[in-house]
Short mmCIF file of C-alpha atoms and ligand atoms in Angstrom, two decimals:
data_model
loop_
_atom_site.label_atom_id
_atom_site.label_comp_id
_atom_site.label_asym_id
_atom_site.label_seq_id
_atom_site.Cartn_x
_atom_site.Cartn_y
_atom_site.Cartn_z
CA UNK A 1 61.34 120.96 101.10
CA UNK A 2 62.30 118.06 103.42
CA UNK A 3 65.78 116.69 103.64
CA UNK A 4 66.05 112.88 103.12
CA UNK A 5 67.48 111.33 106.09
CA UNK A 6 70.90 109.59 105.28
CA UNK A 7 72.15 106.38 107.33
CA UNK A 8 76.25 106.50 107.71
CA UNK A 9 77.66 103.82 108.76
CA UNK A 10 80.77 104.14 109.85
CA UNK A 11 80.11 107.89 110.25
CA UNK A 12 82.92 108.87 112.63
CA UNK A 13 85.49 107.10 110.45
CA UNK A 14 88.11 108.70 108.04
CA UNK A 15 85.58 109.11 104.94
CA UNK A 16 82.35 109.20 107.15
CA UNK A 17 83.09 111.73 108.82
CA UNK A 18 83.76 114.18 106.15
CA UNK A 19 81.28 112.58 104.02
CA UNK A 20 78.46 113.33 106.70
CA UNK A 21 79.76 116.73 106.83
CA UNK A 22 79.54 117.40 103.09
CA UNK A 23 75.88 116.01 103.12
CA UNK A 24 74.86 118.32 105.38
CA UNK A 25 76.18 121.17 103.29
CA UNK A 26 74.02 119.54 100.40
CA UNK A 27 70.46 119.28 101.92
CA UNK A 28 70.44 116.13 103.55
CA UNK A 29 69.85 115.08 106.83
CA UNK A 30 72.00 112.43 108.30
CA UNK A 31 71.88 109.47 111.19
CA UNK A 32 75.16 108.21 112.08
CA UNK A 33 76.19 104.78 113.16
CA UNK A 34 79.69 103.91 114.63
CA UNK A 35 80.93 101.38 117.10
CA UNK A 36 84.12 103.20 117.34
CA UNK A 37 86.40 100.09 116.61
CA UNK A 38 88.53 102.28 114.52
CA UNK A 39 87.62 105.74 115.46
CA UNK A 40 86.86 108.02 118.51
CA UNK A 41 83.75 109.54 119.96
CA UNK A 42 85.60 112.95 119.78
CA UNK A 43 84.76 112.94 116.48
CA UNK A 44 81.65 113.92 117.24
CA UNK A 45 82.07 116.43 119.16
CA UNK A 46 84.49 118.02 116.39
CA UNK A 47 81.34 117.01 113.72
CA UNK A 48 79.10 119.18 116.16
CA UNK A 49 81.60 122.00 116.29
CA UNK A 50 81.69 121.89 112.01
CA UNK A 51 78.52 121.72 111.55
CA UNK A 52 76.74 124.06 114.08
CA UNK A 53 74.54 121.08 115.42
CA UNK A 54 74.31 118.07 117.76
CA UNK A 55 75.37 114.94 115.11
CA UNK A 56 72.09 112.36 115.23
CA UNK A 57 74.37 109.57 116.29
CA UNK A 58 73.46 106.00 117.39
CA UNK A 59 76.63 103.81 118.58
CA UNK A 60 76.13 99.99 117.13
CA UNK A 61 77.58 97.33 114.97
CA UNK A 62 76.69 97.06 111.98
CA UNK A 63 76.80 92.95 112.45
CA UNK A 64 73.77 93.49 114.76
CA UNK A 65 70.48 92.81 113.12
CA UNK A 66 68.46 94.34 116.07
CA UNK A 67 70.47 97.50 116.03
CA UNK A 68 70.56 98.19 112.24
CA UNK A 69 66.43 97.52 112.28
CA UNK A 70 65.51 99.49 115.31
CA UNK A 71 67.85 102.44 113.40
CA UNK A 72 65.91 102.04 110.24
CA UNK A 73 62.84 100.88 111.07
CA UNK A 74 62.15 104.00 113.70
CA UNK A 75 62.93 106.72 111.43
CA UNK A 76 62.53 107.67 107.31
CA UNK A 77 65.90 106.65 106.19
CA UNK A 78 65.90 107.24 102.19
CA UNK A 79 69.44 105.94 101.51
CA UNK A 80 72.29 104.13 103.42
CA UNK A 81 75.83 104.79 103.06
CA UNK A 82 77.42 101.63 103.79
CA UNK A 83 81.48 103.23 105.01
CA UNK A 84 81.72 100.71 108.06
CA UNK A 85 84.63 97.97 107.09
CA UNK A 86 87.58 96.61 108.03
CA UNK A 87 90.61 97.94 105.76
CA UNK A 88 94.12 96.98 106.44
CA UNK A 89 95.38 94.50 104.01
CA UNK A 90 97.65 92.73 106.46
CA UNK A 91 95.80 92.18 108.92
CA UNK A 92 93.20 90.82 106.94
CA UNK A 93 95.90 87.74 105.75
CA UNK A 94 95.95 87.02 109.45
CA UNK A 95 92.39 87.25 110.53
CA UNK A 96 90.39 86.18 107.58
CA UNK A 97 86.96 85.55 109.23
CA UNK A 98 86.98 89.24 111.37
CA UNK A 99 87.28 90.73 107.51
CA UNK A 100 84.53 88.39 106.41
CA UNK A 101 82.61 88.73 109.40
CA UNK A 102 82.23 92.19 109.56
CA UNK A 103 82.80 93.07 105.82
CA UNK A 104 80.73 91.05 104.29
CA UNK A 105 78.46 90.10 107.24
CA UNK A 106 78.05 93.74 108.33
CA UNK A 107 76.83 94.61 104.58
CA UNK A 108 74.60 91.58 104.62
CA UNK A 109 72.85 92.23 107.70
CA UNK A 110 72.54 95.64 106.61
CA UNK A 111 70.91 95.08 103.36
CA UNK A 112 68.64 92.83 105.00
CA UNK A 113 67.53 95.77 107.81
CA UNK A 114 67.13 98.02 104.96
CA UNK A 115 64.98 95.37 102.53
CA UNK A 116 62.57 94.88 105.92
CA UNK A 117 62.32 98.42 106.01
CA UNK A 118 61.58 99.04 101.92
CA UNK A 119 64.91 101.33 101.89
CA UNK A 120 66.85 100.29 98.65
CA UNK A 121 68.77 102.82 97.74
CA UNK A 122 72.37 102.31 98.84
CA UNK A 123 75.91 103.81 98.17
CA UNK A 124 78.68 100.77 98.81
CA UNK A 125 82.39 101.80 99.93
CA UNK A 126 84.31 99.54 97.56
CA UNK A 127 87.77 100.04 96.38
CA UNK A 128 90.59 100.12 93.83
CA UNK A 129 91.62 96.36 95.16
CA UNK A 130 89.11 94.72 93.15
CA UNK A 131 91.08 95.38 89.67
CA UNK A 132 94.19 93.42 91.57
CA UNK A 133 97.00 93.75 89.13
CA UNK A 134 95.99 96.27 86.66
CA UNK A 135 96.79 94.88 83.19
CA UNK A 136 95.75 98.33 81.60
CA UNK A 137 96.24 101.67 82.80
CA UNK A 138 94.39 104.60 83.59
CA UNK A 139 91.41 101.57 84.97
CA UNK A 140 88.33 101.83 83.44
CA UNK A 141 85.35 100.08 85.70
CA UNK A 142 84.98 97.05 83.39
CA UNK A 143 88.79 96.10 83.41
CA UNK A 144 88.87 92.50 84.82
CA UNK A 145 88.41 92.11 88.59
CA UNK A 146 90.29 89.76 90.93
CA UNK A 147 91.94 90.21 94.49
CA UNK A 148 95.30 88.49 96.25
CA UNK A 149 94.02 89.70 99.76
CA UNK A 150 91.00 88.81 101.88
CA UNK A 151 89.97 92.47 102.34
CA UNK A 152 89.84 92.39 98.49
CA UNK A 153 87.75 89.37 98.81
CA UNK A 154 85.79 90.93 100.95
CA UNK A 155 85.01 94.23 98.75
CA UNK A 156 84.88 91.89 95.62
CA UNK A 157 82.32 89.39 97.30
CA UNK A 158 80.52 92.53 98.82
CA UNK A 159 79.96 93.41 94.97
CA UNK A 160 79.11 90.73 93.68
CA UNK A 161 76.34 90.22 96.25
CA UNK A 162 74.87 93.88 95.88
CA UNK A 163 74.76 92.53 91.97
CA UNK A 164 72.50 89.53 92.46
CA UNK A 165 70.43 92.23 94.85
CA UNK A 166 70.04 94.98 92.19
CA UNK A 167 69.26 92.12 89.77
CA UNK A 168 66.65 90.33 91.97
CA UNK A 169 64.75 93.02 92.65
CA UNK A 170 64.48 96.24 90.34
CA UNK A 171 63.52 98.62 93.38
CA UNK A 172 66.97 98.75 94.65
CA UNK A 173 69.42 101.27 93.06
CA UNK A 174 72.71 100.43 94.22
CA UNK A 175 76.23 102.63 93.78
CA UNK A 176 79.00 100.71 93.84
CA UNK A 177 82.21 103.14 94.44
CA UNK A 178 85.59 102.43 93.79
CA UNK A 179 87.81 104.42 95.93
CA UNK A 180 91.69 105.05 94.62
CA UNK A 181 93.81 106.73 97.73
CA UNK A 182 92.20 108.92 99.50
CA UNK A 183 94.33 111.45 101.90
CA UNK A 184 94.05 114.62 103.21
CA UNK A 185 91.85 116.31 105.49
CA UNK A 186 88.88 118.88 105.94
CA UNK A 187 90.61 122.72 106.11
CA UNK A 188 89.44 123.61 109.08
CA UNK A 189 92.08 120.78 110.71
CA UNK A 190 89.47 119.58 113.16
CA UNK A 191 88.91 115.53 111.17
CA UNK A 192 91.04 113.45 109.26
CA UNK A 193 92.92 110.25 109.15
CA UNK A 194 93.54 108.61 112.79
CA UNK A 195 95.10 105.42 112.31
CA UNK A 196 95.21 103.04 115.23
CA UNK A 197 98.90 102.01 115.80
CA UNK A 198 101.73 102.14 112.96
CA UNK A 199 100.29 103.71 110.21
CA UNK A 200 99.69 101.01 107.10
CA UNK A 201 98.91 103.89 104.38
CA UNK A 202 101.54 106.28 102.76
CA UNK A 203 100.56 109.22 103.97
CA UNK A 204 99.33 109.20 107.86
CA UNK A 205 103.24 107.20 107.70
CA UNK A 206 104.76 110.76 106.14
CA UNK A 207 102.80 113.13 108.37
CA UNK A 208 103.93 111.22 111.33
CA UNK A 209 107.73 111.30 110.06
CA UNK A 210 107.07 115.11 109.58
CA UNK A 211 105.61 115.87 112.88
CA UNK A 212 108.72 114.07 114.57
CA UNK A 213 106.59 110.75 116.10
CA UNK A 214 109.23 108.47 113.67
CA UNK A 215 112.44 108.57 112.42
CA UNK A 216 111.90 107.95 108.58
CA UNK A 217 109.39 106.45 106.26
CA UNK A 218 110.34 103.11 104.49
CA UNK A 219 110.31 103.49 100.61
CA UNK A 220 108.78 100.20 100.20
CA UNK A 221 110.56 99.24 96.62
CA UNK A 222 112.59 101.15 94.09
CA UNK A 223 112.31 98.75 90.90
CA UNK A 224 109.14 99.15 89.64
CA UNK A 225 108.36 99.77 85.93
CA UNK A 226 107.41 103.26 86.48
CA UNK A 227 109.04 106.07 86.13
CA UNK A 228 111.26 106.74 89.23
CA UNK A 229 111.17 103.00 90.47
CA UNK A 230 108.66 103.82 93.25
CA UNK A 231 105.11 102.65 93.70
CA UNK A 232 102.89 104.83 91.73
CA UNK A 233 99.06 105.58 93.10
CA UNK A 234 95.92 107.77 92.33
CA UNK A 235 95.42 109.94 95.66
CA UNK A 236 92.51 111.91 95.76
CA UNK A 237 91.49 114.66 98.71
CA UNK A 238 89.26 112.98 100.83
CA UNK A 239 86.52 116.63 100.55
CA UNK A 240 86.63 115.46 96.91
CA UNK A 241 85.61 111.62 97.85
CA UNK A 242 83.11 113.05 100.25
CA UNK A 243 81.41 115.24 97.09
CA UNK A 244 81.75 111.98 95.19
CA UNK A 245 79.40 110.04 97.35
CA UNK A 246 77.07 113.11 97.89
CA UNK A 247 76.35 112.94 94.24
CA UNK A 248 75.90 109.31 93.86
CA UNK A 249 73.22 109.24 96.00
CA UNK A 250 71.43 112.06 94.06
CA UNK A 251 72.07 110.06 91.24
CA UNK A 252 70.47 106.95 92.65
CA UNK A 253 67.69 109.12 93.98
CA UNK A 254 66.89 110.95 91.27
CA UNK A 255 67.45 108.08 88.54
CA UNK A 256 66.29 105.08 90.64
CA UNK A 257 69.38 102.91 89.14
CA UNK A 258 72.43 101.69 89.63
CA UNK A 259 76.04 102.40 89.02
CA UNK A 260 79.58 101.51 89.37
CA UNK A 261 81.94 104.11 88.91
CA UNK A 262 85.61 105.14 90.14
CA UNK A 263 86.81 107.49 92.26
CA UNK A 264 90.28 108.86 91.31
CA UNK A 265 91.78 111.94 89.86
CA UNK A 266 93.17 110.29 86.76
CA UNK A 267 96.66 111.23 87.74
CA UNK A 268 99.52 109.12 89.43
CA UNK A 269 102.17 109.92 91.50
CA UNK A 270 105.06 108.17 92.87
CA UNK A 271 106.12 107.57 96.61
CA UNK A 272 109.05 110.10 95.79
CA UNK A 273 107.07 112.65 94.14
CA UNK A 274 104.22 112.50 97.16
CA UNK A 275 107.30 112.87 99.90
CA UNK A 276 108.71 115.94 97.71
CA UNK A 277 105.12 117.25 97.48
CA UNK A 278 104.89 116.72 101.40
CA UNK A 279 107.86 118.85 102.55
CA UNK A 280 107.03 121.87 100.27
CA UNK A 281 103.69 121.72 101.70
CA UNK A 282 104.85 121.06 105.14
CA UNK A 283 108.44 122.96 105.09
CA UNK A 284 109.50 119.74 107.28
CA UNK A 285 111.77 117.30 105.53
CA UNK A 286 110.68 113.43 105.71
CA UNK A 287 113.80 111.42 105.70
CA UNK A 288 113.26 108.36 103.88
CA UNK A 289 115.57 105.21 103.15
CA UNK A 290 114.53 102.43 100.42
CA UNK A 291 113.78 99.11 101.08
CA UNK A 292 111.83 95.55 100.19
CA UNK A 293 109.08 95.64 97.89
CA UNK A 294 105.91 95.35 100.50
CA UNK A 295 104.44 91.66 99.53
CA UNK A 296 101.37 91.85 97.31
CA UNK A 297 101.92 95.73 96.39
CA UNK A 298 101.65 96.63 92.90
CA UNK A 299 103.66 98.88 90.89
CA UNK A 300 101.11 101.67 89.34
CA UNK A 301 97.15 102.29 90.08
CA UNK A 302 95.45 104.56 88.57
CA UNK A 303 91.73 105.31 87.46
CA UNK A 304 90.06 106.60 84.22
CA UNK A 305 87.27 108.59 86.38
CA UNK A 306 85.75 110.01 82.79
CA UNK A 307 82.58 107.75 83.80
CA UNK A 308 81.81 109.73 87.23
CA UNK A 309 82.16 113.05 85.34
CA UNK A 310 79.90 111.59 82.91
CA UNK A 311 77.36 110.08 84.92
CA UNK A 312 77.10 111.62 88.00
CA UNK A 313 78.56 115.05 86.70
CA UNK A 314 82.01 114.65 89.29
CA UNK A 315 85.41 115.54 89.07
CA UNK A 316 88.30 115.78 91.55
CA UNK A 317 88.74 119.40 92.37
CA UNK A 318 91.81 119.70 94.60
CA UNK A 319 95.46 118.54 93.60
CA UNK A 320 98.26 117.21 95.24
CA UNK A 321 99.31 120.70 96.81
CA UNK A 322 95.76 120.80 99.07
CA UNK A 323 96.31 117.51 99.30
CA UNK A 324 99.26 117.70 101.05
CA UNK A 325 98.65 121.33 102.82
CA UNK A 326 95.22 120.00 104.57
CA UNK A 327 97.22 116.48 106.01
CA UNK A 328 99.51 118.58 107.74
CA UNK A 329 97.37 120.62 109.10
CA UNK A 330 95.33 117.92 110.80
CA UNK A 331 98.61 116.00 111.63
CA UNK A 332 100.33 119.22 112.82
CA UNK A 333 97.07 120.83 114.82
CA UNK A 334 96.27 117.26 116.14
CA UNK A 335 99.65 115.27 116.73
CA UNK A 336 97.80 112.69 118.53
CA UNK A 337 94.96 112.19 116.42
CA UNK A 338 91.55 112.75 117.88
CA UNK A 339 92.97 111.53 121.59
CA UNK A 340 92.25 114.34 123.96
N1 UDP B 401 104.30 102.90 100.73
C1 UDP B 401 105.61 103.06 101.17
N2 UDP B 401 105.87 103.12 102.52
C2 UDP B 401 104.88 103.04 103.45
C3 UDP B 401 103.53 102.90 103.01
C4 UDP B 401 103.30 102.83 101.65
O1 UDP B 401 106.54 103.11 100.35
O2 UDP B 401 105.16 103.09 104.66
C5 UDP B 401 104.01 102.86 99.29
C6 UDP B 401 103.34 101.59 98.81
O3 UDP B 401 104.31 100.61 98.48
C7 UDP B 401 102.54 102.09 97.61
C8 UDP B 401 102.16 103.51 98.01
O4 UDP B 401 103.09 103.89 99.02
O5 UDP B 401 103.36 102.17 96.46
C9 UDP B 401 100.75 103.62 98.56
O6 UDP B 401 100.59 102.68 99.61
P1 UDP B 401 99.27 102.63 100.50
O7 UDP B 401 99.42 101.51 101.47
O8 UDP B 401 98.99 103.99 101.06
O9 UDP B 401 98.10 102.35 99.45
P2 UDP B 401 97.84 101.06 98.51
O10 UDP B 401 99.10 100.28 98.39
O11 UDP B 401 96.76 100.31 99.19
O12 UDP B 401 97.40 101.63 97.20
#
């Protein structure tokens, strides 16, 4: 039987690169695409070391219309996986059009390579940001959407565009998947997160305090409505994120339609209950001191994922133990990220 070919973009990031590696466990052939903005080429060479053979890897931006054709149009792709984005929050309130320009833009001139091509099946990296302030809780995909950041925007509008696409033209089938917070690592301790610079996520900031690169992590807030004051999220091991997508796209594949579905555990946990969860894992204390709510930070997040097990027959299968154990053994094996 032939494997479909599989276009990554983003395939050396934090999700594509584990993604591409559970793919290729699962029968499918995959072409990356990466312009390394946020990630290193040594990721491929750790891919080729995983995998047992040379990654099919084409560096370009996603923004450029030549380069996303000349990927598609030379080879069978049957599906994209659309990772490449921008993703820090903060930055995005200071440089708007970059997180429009290459989060929406990229996905536009994407779609468009792909409709030239007659590929229409594609799996969309969208996020828990689009429910804004949860007004119920666990989320259920049709809880209201809205956003108080431009990356938000940018997922939201990406959405909302891949909508009017799927409704335009019955040919495309479309996943739409809304990621919770994904952490952790592969177990082998060879990928994982490498954020550029201060860390703006919970955990690469705790692994870093563990490994001895700073002091203490900030407790951003202690007077939340939740149970021990602290910020309370829905992280899910990135290996379980990366099965998540594999079986959207056999869902899209196999059923030719669409689908918007979470991807979360179901369970939250508190800032306090991750750092406890860290230094059993780790047997390295994180010191941590409280202070200022972050601005635009919510109190609890946390997903009803009963319509992934449903529908594409998923469930999260490691818990906040791996979760923790397979960080630290990226952040402890690699203190310096993928840098050689
Ligand atoms: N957080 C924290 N200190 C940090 C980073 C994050 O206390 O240095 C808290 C944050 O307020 C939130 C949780 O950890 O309650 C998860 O934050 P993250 O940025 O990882 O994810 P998001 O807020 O996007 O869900």
């Amino acid at each position: 039987m032939t494997r479909p070919l599989i276009l990554l973009t983003g395939a050396t990031g934090y999700i594509g690169s584990h993604t591409w590696l559970a793919l290729l466990a699962s029968g499918f052939d995959v072409v990356g695409v990466d312009n390394f903005s946020n990630s290193s080429r040594e990721t491929l060479n750790r891919l080729h070391r995983l995998s047992g053979q040379t990654p099919d890897f084409v560096e370009a931006d996603v923004c450029s219309a030549a380069a996303m054709d000349a990927v598609i149009r030379g080879r069978r792709v049957a599906a994209a996986v659309h990772f490449a984005a921008f993703k820090a929050v903060g930055e995005s309130a200071s440089q708007p059009l970059a997180y429009y320009a290459n989060n929406v833009g990229g996905l536009l001139t994407l779609c468009q390579a792909m409709q030239a091509n007659d590929c229409k099946t594609l799996v969309f990296s969208s996020s828990a940001t689009v429910y804004g302030n949860p007004q119920q809780l666990p989320i259920r995909e049709d809880a209201p959407l809205s956003t108080t950041n431009p990356y938000g925007a940018s997922k939201l509008i990406s959405e909302n565009m891949l909508r009017d696409v799927e409704q335009a033209d019955a040919a495309w089938a479309i996943a739409l998947l809304r990621y919770f917070n994904p952490v952790g690592a592969h177990e082998s301790g060879l990928i994982g997160e490498d954020p550029r610079g201060t860390p703006n996520n919970l955990m690469p900031y705790i692994t870093q305090v563990a490994v001895g690169q700073r002091a203490r992590l900030q407790v951003f807030g202690n007077d939340y409505d939740t149970p021990d004051g602290t910020g309370v999220r829905d992280y899910i091991h990135v290996l379980d994120l990366a099965d998540g997508h594999v079986q959207a796209l056999r869902y899209l594949l196999g059923q030719r339609r669409g689908i918007t579905a979470n991807l979360g555990t179901g369970v939250g946990y508190s800032v306090l209950e991750m750092v406890r969860a860290f230094e059993q894992a780790s047997g390295h204390p994180v010191p941590f001191e409280i202070v200022a709510r972050r601005p635009g930070d919510i109190g609890a997040c946390y997903a009803d994922p009963s319509r992934a097990r449903e529908m594409l027959g998923w469930t999260a299968q490691r818990g906040l133990a791996a979760m923790c154990a397979d960080s630290w053994r990226w952040q402890s094996q690699n203190p310096h990220g993928m840098a050689p």
